Structures are given as C-alpha cells and as structure tokens.
PDB file of C-alpha atoms and ligand atoms in Angstrom:
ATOM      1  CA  UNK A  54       9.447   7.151 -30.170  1.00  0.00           C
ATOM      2  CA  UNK A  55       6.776   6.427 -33.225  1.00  0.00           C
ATOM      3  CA  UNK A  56       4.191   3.802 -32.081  1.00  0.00           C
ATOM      4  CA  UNK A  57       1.531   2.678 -34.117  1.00  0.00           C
ATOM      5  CA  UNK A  58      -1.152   0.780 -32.108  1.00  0.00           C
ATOM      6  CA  UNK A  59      -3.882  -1.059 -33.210  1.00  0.00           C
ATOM      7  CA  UNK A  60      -4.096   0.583 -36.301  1.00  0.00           C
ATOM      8  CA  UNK A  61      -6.922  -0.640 -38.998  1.00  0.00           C
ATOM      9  CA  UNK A  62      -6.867   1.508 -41.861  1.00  0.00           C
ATOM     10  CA  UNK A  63      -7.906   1.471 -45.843  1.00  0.00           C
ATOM     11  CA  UNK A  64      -9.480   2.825 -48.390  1.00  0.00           C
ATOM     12  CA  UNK A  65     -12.899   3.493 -49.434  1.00  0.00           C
ATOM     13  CA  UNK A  66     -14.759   0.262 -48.164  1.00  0.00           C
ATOM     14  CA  UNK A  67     -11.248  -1.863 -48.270  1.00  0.00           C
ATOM     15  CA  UNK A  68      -9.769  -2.508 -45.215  1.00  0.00           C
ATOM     16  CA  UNK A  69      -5.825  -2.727 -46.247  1.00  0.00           C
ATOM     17  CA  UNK A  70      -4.279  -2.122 -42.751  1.00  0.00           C
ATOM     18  CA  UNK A  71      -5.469  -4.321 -39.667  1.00  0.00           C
ATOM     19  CA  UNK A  72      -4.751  -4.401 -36.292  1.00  0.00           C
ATOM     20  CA  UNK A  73      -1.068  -3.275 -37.289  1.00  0.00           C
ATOM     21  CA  UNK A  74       1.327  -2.373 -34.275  1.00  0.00           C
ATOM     22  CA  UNK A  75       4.583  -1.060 -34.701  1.00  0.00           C
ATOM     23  CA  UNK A  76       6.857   0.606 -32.222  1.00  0.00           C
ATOM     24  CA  UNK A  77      10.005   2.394 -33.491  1.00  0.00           C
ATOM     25  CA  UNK A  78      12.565   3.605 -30.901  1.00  0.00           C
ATOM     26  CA  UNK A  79      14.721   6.340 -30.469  1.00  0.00           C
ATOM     27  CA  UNK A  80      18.099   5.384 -32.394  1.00  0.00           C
ATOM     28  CA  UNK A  81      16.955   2.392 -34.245  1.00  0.00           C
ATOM     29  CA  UNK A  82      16.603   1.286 -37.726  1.00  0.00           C
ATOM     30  CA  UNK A  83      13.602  -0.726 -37.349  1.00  0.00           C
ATOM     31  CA  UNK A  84      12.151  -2.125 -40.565  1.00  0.00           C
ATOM     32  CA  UNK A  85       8.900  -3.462 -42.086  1.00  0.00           C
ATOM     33  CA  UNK A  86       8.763  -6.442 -44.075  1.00  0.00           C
ATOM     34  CA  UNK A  87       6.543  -7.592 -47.113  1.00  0.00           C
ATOM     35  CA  UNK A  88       5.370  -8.320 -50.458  1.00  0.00           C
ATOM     36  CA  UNK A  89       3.410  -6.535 -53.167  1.00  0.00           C
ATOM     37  CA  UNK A  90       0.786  -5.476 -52.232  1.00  0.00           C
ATOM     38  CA  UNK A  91       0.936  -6.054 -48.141  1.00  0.00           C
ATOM     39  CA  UNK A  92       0.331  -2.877 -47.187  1.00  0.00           C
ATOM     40  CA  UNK A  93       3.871  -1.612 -46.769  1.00  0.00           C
ATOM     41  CA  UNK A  94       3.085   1.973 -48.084  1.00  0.00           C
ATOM     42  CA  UNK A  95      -0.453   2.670 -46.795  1.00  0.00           C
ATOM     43  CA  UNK A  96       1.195   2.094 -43.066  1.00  0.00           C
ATOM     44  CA  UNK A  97       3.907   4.776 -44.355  1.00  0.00           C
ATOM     45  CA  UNK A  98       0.832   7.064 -45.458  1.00  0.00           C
ATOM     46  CA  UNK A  99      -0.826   6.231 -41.890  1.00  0.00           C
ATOM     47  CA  UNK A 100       1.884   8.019 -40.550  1.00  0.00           C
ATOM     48  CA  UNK A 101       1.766  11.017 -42.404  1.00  0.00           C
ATOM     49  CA  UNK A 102      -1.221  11.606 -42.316  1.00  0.00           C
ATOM     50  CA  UNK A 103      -2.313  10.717 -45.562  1.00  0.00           C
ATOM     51  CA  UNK A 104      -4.553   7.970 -44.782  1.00  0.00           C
ATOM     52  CA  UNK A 105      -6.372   8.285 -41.574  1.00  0.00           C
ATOM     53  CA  UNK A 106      -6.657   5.419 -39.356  1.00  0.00           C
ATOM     54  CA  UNK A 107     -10.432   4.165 -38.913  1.00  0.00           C
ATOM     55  CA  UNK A 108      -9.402   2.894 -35.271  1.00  0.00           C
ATOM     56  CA  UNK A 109      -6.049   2.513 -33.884  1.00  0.00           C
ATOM     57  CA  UNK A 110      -3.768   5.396 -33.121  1.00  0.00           C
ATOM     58  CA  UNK A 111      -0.110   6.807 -34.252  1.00  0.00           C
ATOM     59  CA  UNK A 112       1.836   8.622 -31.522  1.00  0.00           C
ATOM     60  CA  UNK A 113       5.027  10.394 -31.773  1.00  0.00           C
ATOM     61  CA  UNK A 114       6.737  10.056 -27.657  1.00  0.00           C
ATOM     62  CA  UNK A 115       2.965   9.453 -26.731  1.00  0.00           C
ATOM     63  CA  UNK A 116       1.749  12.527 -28.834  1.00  0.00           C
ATOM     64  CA  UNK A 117      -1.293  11.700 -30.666  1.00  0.00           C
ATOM     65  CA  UNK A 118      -0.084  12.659 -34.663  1.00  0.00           C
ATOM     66  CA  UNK A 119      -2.902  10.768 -36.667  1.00  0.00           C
ATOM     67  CA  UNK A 120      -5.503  14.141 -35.861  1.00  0.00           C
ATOM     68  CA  UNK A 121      -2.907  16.664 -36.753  1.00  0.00           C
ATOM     69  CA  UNK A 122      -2.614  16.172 -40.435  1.00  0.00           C
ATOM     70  CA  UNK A 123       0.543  15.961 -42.557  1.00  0.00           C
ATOM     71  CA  UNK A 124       1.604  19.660 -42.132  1.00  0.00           C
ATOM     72  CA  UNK A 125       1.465  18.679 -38.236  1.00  0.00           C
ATOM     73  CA  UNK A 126       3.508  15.538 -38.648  1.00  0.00           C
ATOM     74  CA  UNK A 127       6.294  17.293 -40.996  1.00  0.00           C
ATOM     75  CA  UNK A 128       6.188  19.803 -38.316  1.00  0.00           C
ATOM     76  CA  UNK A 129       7.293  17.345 -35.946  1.00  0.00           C
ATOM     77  CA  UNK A 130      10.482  16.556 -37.887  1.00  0.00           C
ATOM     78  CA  UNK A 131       9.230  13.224 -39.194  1.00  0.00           C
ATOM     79  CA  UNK A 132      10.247  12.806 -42.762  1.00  0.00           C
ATOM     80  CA  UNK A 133       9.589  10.730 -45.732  1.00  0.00           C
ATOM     81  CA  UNK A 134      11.580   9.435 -48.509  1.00  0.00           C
ATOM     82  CA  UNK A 135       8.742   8.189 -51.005  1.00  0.00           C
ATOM     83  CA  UNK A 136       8.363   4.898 -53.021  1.00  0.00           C
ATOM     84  CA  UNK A 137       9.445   6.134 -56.283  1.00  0.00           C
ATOM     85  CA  UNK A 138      11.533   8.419 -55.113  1.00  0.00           C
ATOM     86  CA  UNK A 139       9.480  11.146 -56.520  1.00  0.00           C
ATOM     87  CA  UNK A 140      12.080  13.941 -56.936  1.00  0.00           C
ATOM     88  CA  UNK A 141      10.825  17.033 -58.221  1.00  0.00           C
ATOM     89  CA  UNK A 142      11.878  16.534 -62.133  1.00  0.00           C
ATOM     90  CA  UNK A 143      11.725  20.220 -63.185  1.00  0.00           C
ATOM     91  CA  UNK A 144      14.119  21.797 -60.314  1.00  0.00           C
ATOM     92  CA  UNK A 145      18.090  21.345 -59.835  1.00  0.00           C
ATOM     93  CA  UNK A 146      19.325  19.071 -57.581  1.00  0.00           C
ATOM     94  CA  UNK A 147      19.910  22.697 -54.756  1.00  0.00           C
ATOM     95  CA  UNK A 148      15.920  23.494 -55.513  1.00  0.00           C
ATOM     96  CA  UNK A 149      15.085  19.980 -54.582  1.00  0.00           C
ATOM     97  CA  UNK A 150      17.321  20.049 -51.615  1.00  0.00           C
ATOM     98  CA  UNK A 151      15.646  23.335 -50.757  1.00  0.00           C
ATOM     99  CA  UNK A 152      12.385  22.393 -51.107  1.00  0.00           C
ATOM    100  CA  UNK A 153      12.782  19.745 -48.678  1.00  0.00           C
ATOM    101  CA  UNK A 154      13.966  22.652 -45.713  1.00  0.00           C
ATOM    102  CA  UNK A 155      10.604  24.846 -46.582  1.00  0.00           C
ATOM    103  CA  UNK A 156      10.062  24.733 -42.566  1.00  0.00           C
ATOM    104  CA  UNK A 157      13.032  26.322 -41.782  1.00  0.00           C
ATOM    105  CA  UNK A 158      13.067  29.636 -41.432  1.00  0.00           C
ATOM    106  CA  UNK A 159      16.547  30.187 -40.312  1.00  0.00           C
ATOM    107  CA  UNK A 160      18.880  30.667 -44.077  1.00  0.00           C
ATOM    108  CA  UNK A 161      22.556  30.012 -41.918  1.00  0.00           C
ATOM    109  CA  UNK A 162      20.652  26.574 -40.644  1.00  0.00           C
ATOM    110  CA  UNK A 163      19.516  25.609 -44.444  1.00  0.00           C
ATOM    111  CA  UNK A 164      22.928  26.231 -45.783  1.00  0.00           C
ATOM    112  CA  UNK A 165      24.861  24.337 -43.058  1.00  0.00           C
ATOM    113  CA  UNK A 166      22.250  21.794 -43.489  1.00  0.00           C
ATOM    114  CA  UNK A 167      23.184  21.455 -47.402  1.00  0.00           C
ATOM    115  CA  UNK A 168      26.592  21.204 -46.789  1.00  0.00           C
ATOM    116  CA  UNK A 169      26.010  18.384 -44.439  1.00  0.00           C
ATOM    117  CA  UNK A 170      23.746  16.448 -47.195  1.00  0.00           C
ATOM    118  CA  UNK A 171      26.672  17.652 -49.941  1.00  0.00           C
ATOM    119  CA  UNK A 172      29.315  15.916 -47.531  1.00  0.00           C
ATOM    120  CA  UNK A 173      27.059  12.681 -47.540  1.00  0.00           C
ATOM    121  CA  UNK A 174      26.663  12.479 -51.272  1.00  0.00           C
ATOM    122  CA  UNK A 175      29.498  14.186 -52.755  1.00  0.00           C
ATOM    123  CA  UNK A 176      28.151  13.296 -56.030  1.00  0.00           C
ATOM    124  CA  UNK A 177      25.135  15.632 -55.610  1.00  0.00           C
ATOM    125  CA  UNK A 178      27.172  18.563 -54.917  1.00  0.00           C
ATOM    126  CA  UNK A 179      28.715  17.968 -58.862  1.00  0.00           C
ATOM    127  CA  UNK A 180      25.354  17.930 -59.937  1.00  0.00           C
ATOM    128  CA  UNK A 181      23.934  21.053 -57.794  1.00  0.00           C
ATOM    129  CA  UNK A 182      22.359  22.723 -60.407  1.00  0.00           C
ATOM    130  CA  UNK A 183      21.577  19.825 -62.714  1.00  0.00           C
ATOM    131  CA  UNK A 184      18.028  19.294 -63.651  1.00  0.00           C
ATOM    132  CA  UNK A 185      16.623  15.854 -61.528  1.00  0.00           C
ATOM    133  CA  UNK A 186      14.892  14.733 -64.236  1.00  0.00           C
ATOM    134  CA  UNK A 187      18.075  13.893 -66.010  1.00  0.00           C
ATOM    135  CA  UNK A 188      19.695  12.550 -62.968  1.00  0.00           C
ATOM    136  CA  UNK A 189      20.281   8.586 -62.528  1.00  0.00           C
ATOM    137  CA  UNK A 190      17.768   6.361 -60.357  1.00  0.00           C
ATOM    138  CA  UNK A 191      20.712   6.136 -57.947  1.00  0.00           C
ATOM    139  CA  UNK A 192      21.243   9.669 -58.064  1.00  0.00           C
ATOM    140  CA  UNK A 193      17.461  10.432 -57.545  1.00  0.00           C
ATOM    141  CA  UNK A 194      17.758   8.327 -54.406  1.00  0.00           C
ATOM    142  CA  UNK A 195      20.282  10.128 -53.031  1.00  0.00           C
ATOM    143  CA  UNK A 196      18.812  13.425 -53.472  1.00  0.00           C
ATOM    144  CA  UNK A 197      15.028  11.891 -52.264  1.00  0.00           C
ATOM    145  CA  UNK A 198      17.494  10.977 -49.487  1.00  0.00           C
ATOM    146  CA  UNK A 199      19.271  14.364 -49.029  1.00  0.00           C
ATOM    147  CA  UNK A 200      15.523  16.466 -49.196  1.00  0.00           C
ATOM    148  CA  UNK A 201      14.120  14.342 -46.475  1.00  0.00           C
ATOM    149  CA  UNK A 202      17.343  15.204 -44.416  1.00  0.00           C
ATOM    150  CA  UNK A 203      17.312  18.956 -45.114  1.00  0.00           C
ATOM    151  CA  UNK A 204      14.215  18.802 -43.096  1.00  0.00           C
ATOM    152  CA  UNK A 205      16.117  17.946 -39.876  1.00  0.00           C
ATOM    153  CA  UNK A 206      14.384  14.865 -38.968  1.00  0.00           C
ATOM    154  CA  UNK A 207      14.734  13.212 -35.847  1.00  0.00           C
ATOM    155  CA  UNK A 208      13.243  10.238 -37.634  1.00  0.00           C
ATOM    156  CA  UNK A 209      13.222   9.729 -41.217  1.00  0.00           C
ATOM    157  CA  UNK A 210      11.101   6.915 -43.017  1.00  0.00           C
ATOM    158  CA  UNK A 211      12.136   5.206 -46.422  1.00  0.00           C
ATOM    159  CA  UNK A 212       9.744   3.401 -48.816  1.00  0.00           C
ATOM    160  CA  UNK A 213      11.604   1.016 -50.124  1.00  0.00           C
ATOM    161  CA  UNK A 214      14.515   2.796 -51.069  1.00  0.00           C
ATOM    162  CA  UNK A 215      16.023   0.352 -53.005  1.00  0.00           C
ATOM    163  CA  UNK A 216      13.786  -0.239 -55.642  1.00  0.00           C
ATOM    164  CA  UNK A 217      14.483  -0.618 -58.959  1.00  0.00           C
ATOM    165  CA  UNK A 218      18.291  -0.513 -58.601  1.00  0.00           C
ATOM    166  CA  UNK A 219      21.398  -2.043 -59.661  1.00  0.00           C
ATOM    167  CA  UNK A 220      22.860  -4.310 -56.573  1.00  0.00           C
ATOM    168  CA  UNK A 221      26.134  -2.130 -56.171  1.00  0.00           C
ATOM    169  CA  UNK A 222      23.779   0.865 -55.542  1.00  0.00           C
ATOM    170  CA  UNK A 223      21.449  -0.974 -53.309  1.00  0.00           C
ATOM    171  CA  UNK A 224      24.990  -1.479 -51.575  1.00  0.00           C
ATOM    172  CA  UNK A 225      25.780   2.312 -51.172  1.00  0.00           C
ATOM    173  CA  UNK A 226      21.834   3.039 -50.055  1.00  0.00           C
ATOM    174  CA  UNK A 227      22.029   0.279 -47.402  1.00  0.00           C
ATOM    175  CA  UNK A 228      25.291   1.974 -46.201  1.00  0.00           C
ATOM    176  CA  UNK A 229      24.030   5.700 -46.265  1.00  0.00           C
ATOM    177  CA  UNK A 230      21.410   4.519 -43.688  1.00  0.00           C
ATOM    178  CA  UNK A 231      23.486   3.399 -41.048  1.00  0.00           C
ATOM    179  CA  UNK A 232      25.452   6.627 -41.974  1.00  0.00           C
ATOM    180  CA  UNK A 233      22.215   8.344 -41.390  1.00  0.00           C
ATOM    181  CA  UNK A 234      21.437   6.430 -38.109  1.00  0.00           C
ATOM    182  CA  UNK A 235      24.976   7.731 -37.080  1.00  0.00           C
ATOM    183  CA  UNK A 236      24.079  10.915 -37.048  1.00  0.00           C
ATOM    184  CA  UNK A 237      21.499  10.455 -34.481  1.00  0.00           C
ATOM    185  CA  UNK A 238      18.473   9.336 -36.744  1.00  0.00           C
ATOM    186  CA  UNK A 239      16.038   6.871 -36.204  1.00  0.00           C
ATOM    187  CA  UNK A 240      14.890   4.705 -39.378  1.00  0.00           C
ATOM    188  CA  UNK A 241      12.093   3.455 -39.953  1.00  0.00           C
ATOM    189  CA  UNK A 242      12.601   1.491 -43.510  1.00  0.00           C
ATOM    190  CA  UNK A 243       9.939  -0.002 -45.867  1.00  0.00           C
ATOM    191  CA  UNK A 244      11.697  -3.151 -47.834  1.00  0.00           C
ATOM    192  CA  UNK A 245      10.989  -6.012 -50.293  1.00  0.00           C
ATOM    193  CA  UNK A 246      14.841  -6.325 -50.094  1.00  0.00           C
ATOM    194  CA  UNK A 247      14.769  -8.374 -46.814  1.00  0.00           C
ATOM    195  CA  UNK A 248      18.669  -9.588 -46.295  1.00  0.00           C
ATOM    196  CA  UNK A 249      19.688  -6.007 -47.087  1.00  0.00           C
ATOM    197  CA  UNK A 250      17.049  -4.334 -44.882  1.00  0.00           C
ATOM    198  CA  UNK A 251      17.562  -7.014 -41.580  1.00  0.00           C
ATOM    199  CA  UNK A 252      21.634  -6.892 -42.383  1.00  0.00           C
ATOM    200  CA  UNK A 253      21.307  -3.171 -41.199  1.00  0.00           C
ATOM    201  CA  UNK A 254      18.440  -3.072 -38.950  1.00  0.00           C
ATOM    202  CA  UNK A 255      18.048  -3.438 -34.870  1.00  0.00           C
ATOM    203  CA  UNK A 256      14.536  -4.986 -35.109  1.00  0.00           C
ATOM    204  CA  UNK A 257      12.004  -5.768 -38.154  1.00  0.00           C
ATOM    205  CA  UNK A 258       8.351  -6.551 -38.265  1.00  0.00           C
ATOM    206  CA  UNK A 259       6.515  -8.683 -41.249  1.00  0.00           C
ATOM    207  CA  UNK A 260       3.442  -7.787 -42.411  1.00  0.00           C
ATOM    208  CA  UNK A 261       1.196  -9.864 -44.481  1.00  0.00           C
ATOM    209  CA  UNK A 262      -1.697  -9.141 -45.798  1.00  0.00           C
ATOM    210  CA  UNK A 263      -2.101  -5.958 -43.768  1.00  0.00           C
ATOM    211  CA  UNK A 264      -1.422  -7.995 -40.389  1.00  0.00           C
ATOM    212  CA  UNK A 265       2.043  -8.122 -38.710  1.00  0.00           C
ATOM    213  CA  UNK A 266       2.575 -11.835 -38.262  1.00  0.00           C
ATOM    214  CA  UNK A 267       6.070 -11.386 -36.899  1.00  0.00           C
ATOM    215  CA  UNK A 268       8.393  -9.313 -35.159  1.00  0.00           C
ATOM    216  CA  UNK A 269      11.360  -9.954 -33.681  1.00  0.00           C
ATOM    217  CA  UNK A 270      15.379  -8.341 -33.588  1.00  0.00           C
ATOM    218  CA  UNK A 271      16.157  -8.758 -37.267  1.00  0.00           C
ATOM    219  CA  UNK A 272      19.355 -11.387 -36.359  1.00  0.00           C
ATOM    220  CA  UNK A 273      16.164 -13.830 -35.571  1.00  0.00           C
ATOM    221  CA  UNK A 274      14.207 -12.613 -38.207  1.00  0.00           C
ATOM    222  CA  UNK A 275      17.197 -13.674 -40.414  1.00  0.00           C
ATOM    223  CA  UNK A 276      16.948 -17.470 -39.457  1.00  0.00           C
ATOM    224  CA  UNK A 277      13.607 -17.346 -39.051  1.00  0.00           C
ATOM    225  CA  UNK A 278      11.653 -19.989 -41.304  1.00  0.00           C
ATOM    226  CA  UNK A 279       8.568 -18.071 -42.432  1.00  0.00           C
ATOM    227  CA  UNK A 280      11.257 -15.327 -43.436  1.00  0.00           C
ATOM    228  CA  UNK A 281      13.345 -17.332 -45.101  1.00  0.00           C
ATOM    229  CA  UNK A 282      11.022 -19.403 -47.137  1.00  0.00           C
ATOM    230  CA  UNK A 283       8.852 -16.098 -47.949  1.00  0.00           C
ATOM    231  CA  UNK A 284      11.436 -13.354 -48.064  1.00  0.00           C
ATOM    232  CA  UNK A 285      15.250 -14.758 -48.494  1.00  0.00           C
ATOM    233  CA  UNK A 286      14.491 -17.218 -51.345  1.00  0.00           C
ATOM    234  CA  UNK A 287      14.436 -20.379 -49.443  1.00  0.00           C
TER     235      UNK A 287
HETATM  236  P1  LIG B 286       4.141  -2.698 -52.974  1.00  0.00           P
HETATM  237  O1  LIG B 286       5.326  -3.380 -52.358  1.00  0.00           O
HETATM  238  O2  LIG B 286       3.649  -3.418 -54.190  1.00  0.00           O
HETATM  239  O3  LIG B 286       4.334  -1.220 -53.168  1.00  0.00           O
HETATM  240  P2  LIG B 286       2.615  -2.281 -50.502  1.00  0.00           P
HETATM  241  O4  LIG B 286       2.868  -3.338 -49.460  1.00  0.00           O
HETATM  242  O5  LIG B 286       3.301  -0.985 -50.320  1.00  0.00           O
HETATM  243  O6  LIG B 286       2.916  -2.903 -51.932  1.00  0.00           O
HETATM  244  P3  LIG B 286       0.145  -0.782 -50.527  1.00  0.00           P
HETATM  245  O7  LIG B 286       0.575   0.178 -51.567  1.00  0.00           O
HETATM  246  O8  LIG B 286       0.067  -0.309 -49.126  1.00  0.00           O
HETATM  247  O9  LIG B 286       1.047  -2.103 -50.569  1.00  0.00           O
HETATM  248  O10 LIG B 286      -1.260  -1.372 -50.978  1.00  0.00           O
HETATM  249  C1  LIG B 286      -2.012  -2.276 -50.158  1.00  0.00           C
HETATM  250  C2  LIG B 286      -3.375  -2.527 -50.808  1.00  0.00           C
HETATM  251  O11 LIG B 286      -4.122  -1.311 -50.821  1.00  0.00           O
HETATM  252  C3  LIG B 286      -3.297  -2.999 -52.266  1.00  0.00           C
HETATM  253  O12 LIG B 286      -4.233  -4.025 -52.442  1.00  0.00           O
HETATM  254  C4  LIG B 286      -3.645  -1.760 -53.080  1.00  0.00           C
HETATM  255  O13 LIG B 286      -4.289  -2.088 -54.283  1.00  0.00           O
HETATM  256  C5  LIG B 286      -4.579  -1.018 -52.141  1.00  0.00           C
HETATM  257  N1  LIG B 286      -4.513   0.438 -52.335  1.00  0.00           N
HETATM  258  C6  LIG B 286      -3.406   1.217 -52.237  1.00  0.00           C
HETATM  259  N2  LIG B 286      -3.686   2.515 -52.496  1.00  0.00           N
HETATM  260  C7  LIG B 286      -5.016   2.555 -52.758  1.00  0.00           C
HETATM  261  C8  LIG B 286      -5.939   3.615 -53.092  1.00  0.00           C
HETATM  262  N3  LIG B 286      -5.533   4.892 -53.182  1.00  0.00           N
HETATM  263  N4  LIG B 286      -7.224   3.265 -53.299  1.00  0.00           N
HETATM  264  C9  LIG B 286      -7.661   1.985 -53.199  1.00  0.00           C
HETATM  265  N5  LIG B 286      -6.843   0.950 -52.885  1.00  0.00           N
HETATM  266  C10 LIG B 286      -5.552   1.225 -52.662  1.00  0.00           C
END
C-alpha cells in the first residue's frame, strides 16, 4: 500500500535519511524501530510531504505522493498522529475533532464520523467541549488519535504515540491500535517502546542511524539479538 524506496533524505546539507525502504501493506500494523535521534520522524515527514526526498521515492498503491505535497497526501486519506501529540490547545475537544475532518465536505459523514471516534474513547465525549489544553497527556492522545481518524484514513501513521506516558496508558494506546486496525486501518507506528510496538504489530523494521538494518515479522524481531540487546533492555 505505502512503499518507501530508496529514500535518502535530510536537511540542509545533513543527510538524516539513507537508502531507507519501507513497505507497509494493506491491513497491517507495521512498525519502525529506533532511538533518539535515528531518524524515526523525518521518515514520518517524508511521507507527508514535509521533507522532500533528495532521491528515492514514496508511493501510495504505486502512486507517486512525494511530488504532490502534503495537501495531496492528506487528500489521499493518509493521516498523521504527531510526536507530541500536538493538539490544538485553544479549541474543545469537538473543534479539535473537527478540525481533523476539514476535507469532508459532507456534515451527516462528519457527525457519524464523531460518533464513531466518541464510541472509541468514551472519555472524550465527557470532555466534548473541554478546552485541550487542560486535558491529560493520555487524554491528548486520544483526541490526536480521534482527529487523525475523523479524517477517514485508510492508513493512519503514529509518532510514537506513547511517549511520555504512564505504563497503564501506554496499555490502553497499544490496545486502541489494534482496535483501529479492526476497523480496516493500516498502521504504520513510529516507537522507542519496542515490546509494546512488536507485541501488536505484523512486521517491524529498525532503523539506525537513518539506515534500516533490519526487518523482519515482529515475532522474530522479538528474539532477535541486535533487538534485544539495543531495544528490549538486554
Ligand atoms: P527521536 O526519537 O529523538 O524523536 P527521531 O528518530 O525521530 O528521534 P529525527 O527527529 O528524525 O529523529 O531526527 C534525525 C536527525 O535529524 C537528528 O540528528 C536531528 O537533529 C536532525 N533534524 C531533525 N529535524 C531537523 C531540522 N529541521 N533541521 C536540521 N536537522 C534536523
């Protein structure tokens, strides 16, 4: 469905991305390993456009979607759910949620679409016209969550989704993506959290230093001894 191939990309006269392949297909939670500073996010930007590969290409079921900007990827129901979260502080929880449907044009489809994300994180709907700012990390993950689904994706990617909270959460955000996958999905998750991420994914990729030096189904990644000693804490 999503393939990167080849892809070297950077910034300025820093190379940060080389060589990187990554194939994501249709149904699967696929996700990218590595530490600070690998280049987890810049592929993420690749994708949408917001860093433009130097050589190398991203294609979308063999659709070339690194020359048609971000407003062309979004357009292709690709979505992101940002490192940080990055809710919009100022707006309620609904404007947020809205926000993230500005492509739809169709109001029954937006509503029925809010519901859905309500259903999936009940505790949103209490909280529908509470300011983000104020809400929880947790809570902003679920709605960074629930905006990139308003957008109907047919595949949604997560920077690290986990970051920065407490392990019960991390619990309920690694569940919410296979609920997510379930409702005919595909994943693509960024992760420092590596038993989490490969305890819920089909297939995983490492990337060090801007090159993927592994890839496998995550079940091998699991035992694997590079991934272990670098990843799982021995
Ligand atoms: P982390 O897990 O710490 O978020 P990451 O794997 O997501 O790390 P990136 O954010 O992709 O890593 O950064 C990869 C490299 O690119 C880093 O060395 C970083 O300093 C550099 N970099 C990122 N953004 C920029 C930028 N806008 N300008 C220059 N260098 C950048």
């Amino acid at each position: 469905m999503l393939e990167l191939h080849n892809v070297n990309a950077g910034y300025g006269p820093s190379l940060v991305l080389h060589d990187v392949t990554v194939q994501v297909n249709k149904g699967e939670i696929v996700c990218l390993l590595g530490a600070n500073a690998a280049g987890k996010t810049t592929t993420m930007k690749t994708i949408f456009g917001l860093v433009k590969p130097r050589s190398g290409s991203v294609t979308l079921e063999g659709e070339r979607i690194d020359t048609v900007g971000t407003d062309g990827v979004i357009k292709r129901r690709l979505a992101l759910v940002p490192e940080a979260r990055r809710v919009f502080t100022r707006m309620s929880v609904r404007e947020n949620l809205e926000m993230g449907a500005y492509m739809i044009d169709d109001r029954a489809a937006i509503t029925q679409e809010m519901e859905r994300v309500y259903t999936l994180f009940p505790r949103l709907k209490e909280r529908d016209k509470q300011v983000a700012g104020t809400l929880s990390g947790g809570e902003q993950q679920m709605l960074a969550m629930g905006r990139a689904l308003m957008a109907q994706p047919r595949l949604i990617c997560m920077d690290e989704p986990s970051m920065g909270l407490s392990p019960i959460l991390v619990q309920t955000v690694f569940d919410t993506i296979q609920r997510i996958r379930e409702q005919g999905v595909t994943v693509f998750l960024v992760e420092q959290n590596a038993f989490m991420a490969l305890n819920i994914a089909d297939r995983g990729y490492v990337l060090q230093q801007g090159h993927i030096v592994l890839s496998d189904t995550a079940k091998n990644l699991l035992t694997n001894d590079l991934v272990r000693r670098a990843y799982l804490g021995g």
